[in-house]
CSV table of C-alpha atoms in Angstrom, one decimal:
chain,number,residue,atom,x,y,z
A,1,MET,CA,-9.0,9.5,-22.2
A,2,LYS,CA,-10.1,6.2,-20.5
A,3,ILE,CA,-7.4,5.8,-17.5
A,4,ALA,CA,-6.9,3.0,-14.9
A,5,ILE,CA,-5.0,3.1,-11.9
A,6,LEU,CA,-3.4,-0.2,-10.3
A,7,GLY,CA,-1.2,-1.0,-7.6
A,8,THR,CA,-2.8,0.5,-4.6
A,9,ARG,CA,-5.3,-0.8,-1.9
A,10,GLY,CA,-7.7,1.9,-3.3
A,11,ILE,CA,-9.2,5.5,-2.8
A,12,PRO,CA,-9.6,7.3,-0.7
A,13,ASN,CA,-6.6,7.1,1.0
A,14,TYR,CA,-6.5,5.2,4.5
A,15,TYR,CA,-3.2,3.4,3.7
A,16,GLY,CA,-0.2,5.3,2.4
A,17,GLY,CA,1.6,7.2,-0.5
A,18,PHE,CA,0.6,5.4,-3.6
A,19,GLU,CA,-3.1,5.6,-2.1
A,20,GLN,CA,-2.7,9.4,-1.5
A,21,PHE,CA,-1.2,9.7,-5.0
A,22,ALA,CA,-3.6,7.9,-6.3
A,23,GLU,CA,-6.8,10.0,-4.7
A,24,PHE,CA,-5.2,13.0,-5.7
A,25,PHE,CA,-4.4,12.2,-9.1
A,26,SER,CA,-7.3,10.5,-10.1
A,27,VAL,CA,-9.6,13.5,-8.7
A,28,TYR,CA,-7.4,15.8,-10.8
A,29,LEU,CA,-7.7,13.6,-14.1
A,30,VAL,CA,-11.4,13.6,-13.8
A,31,GLN,CA,-11.6,17.2,-13.3
A,32,LYS,CA,-9.6,17.8,-16.5
A,33,GLY,CA,-12.3,15.5,-18.3
A,34,HIS,CA,-11.0,12.0,-18.3
A,35,GLU,CA,-12.7,8.8,-17.5
A,36,VAL,CA,-10.8,7.2,-14.6
A,37,TYR,CA,-10.8,4.0,-13.0
A,38,CYS,CA,-9.3,3.1,-9.7
A,39,TYR,CA,-8.8,-0.5,-8.4
A,40,ASN,CA,-9.6,-0.9,-4.8
A,41,SER,CA,-9.4,-3.9,-2.5
A,42,HIS,CA,-12.7,-5.7,-1.8
A,43,ASN,CA,-12.2,-5.0,1.6
A,44,HIS,CA,-11.3,-1.4,1.8
A,45,GLN,CA,-13.1,0.8,3.7
A,46,PHE,CA,-14.9,2.7,1.0
A,47,GLN,CA,-17.4,0.6,-0.8
A,48,GLU,CA,-19.0,3.1,-3.1
A,49,ASN,CA,-18.8,2.9,-7.0
A,50,THR,CA,-17.6,6.2,-7.4
A,51,PHE,CA,-15.3,8.8,-5.4
A,52,HIS,CA,-15.6,12.3,-6.7
A,53,GLY,CA,-16.2,11.3,-10.5
A,54,VAL,CA,-13.5,8.4,-10.1
A,55,ASN,CA,-14.9,5.1,-11.1
A,56,ILE,CA,-14.0,2.2,-8.5
A,57,ILE,CA,-13.4,-1.2,-9.3
A,58,HIS,CA,-13.6,-3.7,-6.6
A,59,GLN,CA,-11.4,-6.5,-6.5
A,60,HIS,CA,-10.8,-9.4,-4.7
A,61,ASP,CA,-7.7,-9.2,-2.2
A,62,PRO,CA,-6.8,-11.9,0.0
A,63,GLU,CA,-3.7,-10.2,1.8
A,64,TYR,CA,-5.8,-10.4,5.1
A,65,LYS,CA,-5.4,-14.2,4.6
A,66,TYR,CA,-2.4,-14.7,2.9
A,67,GLY,CA,-0.1,-11.7,4.1
A,68,THR,CA,2.0,-10.3,1.3
A,69,PHE,CA,1.6,-13.1,-1.2
A,70,GLY,CA,-2.0,-11.8,-1.2
A,71,GLN,CA,-1.0,-8.9,-2.9
A,72,PHE,CA,0.3,-10.8,-5.9
A,73,ILE,CA,-3.1,-12.4,-6.0
A,74,TYR,CA,-4.7,-9.1,-5.8
A,75,ASP,CA,-2.8,-7.4,-8.2
A,76,TYR,CA,-3.2,-10.4,-10.8
A,77,ASN,CA,-7.2,-9.9,-10.3
A,78,CYS,CA,-6.8,-6.3,-11.3
A,79,ILE,CA,-4.4,-7.0,-14.4
A,80,ILE,CA,-7.0,-9.6,-15.5
A,81,ASP,CA,-9.9,-7.4,-15.1
A,82,SER,CA,-7.9,-4.5,-17.0
A,83,ARG,CA,-7.7,-6.9,-20.0
A,84,LYS,CA,-11.7,-6.5,-20.4
A,85,ARG,CA,-12.0,-2.7,-20.4
A,86,ASP,CA,-10.4,-1.1,-23.4
A,87,PHE,CA,-8.2,1.3,-21.1
A,88,ASP,CA,-6.3,4.0,-23.3
A,89,ILE,CA,-3.6,4.0,-20.3
A,90,ILE,CA,-2.8,2.1,-17.3
A,91,LEU,CA,-1.0,3.8,-14.7
A,92,GLN,CA,0.6,0.9,-12.5
A,93,LEU,CA,1.9,2.1,-9.1
A,94,GLY,CA,4.7,0.1,-7.7
A,95,TYR,CA,6.5,-2.8,-9.5
A,96,THR,CA,5.8,-5.7,-6.8
A,97,SER,CA,3.6,-7.7,-9.6
A,98,ASN,CA,5.0,-6.2,-12.8
A,99,SER,CA,7.8,-8.3,-11.9
A,100,ILE,CA,5.9,-11.4,-12.3
A,101,TRP,CA,2.6,-10.4,-14.2
A,102,PHE,CA,4.1,-8.0,-16.7
A,103,PHE,CA,3.3,-10.5,-19.5
A,104,LEU,CA,-0.5,-10.4,-18.6
A,105,LEU,CA,-0.7,-6.5,-18.9
A,106,PRO,CA,-3.2,-5.5,-22.0
A,107,LYS,CA,-1.2,-4.8,-25.1
A,108,LYS,CA,-3.3,-1.8,-26.6
A,109,PRO,CA,-3.0,0.4,-23.7
A,110,ILE,CA,-0.1,2.7,-22.6
A,111,ILE,CA,1.4,1.3,-19.5
A,112,ILE,CA,2.9,3.9,-17.1
A,113,THR,CA,4.7,2.2,-14.2
A,114,ASN,CA,5.6,4.7,-11.0
A,115,MET,CA,8.5,2.4,-9.7
A,116,ASP,CA,9.1,4.7,-6.3
A,117,GLY,CA,12.7,4.1,-6.2
A,118,ILE,CA,13.0,2.3,-2.9
A,119,GLU,CA,10.0,-0.5,-3.2
A,120,TRP,CA,12.4,-3.2,-3.1
A,121,LYS,CA,14.0,-2.2,0.4
A,122,ARG,CA,10.7,-2.3,2.1
A,123,SER,CA,10.6,-4.6,5.5
A,124,LYS,CA,7.9,-6.0,4.6
A,125,TYR,CA,9.2,-8.5,2.1
A,126,ASN,CA,11.6,-11.1,2.9
A,127,ARG,CA,15.5,-11.2,1.9
A,128,LEU,CA,15.1,-13.4,-1.0
A,129,VAL,CA,12.1,-10.9,-2.4
A,130,GLN,CA,14.4,-7.9,-1.8
A,131,SER,CA,17.3,-9.4,-3.6
A,132,ASN,CA,15.0,-10.0,-6.8
A,133,PHE,CA,13.9,-6.7,-6.7
A,134,CYS,CA,17.3,-5.3,-6.3
A,135,ASP,CA,18.6,-7.6,-9.2
A,136,LEU,CA,15.8,-6.2,-11.5
A,137,GLN,CA,16.4,-2.6,-10.5
A,138,ASN,CA,20.2,-3.1,-11.2
A,139,ALA,CA,19.5,-4.9,-14.6
């Protein structure tokens, strides 16, 4: 299967939990014979095109310039690129951008979203964003 992983800053992990999961899981899937692609921020420390058999797709990430808002642009860039690649499965880690860009996700692949139950509580988000995520979670 052709599998994409979105929603992280990239692999190998230099940041946090989603990146650690993406690194281990993507390498595992490659070892099981799948064709795996992981989206990486363009300014990720790792600039190669593959990591232990996982294909790396570098996308522009303006978080360094715009703060948290830049994550939405980066996720948008990843989603738009994923529409061109004929993936069978897209694993989206986190739902930050899914709350805005869900309608842009490609229709053909199976979309799996790992919501990470407390994402909306993170202090990096202002109160307005936290309250909207809380509303989405309780819907």
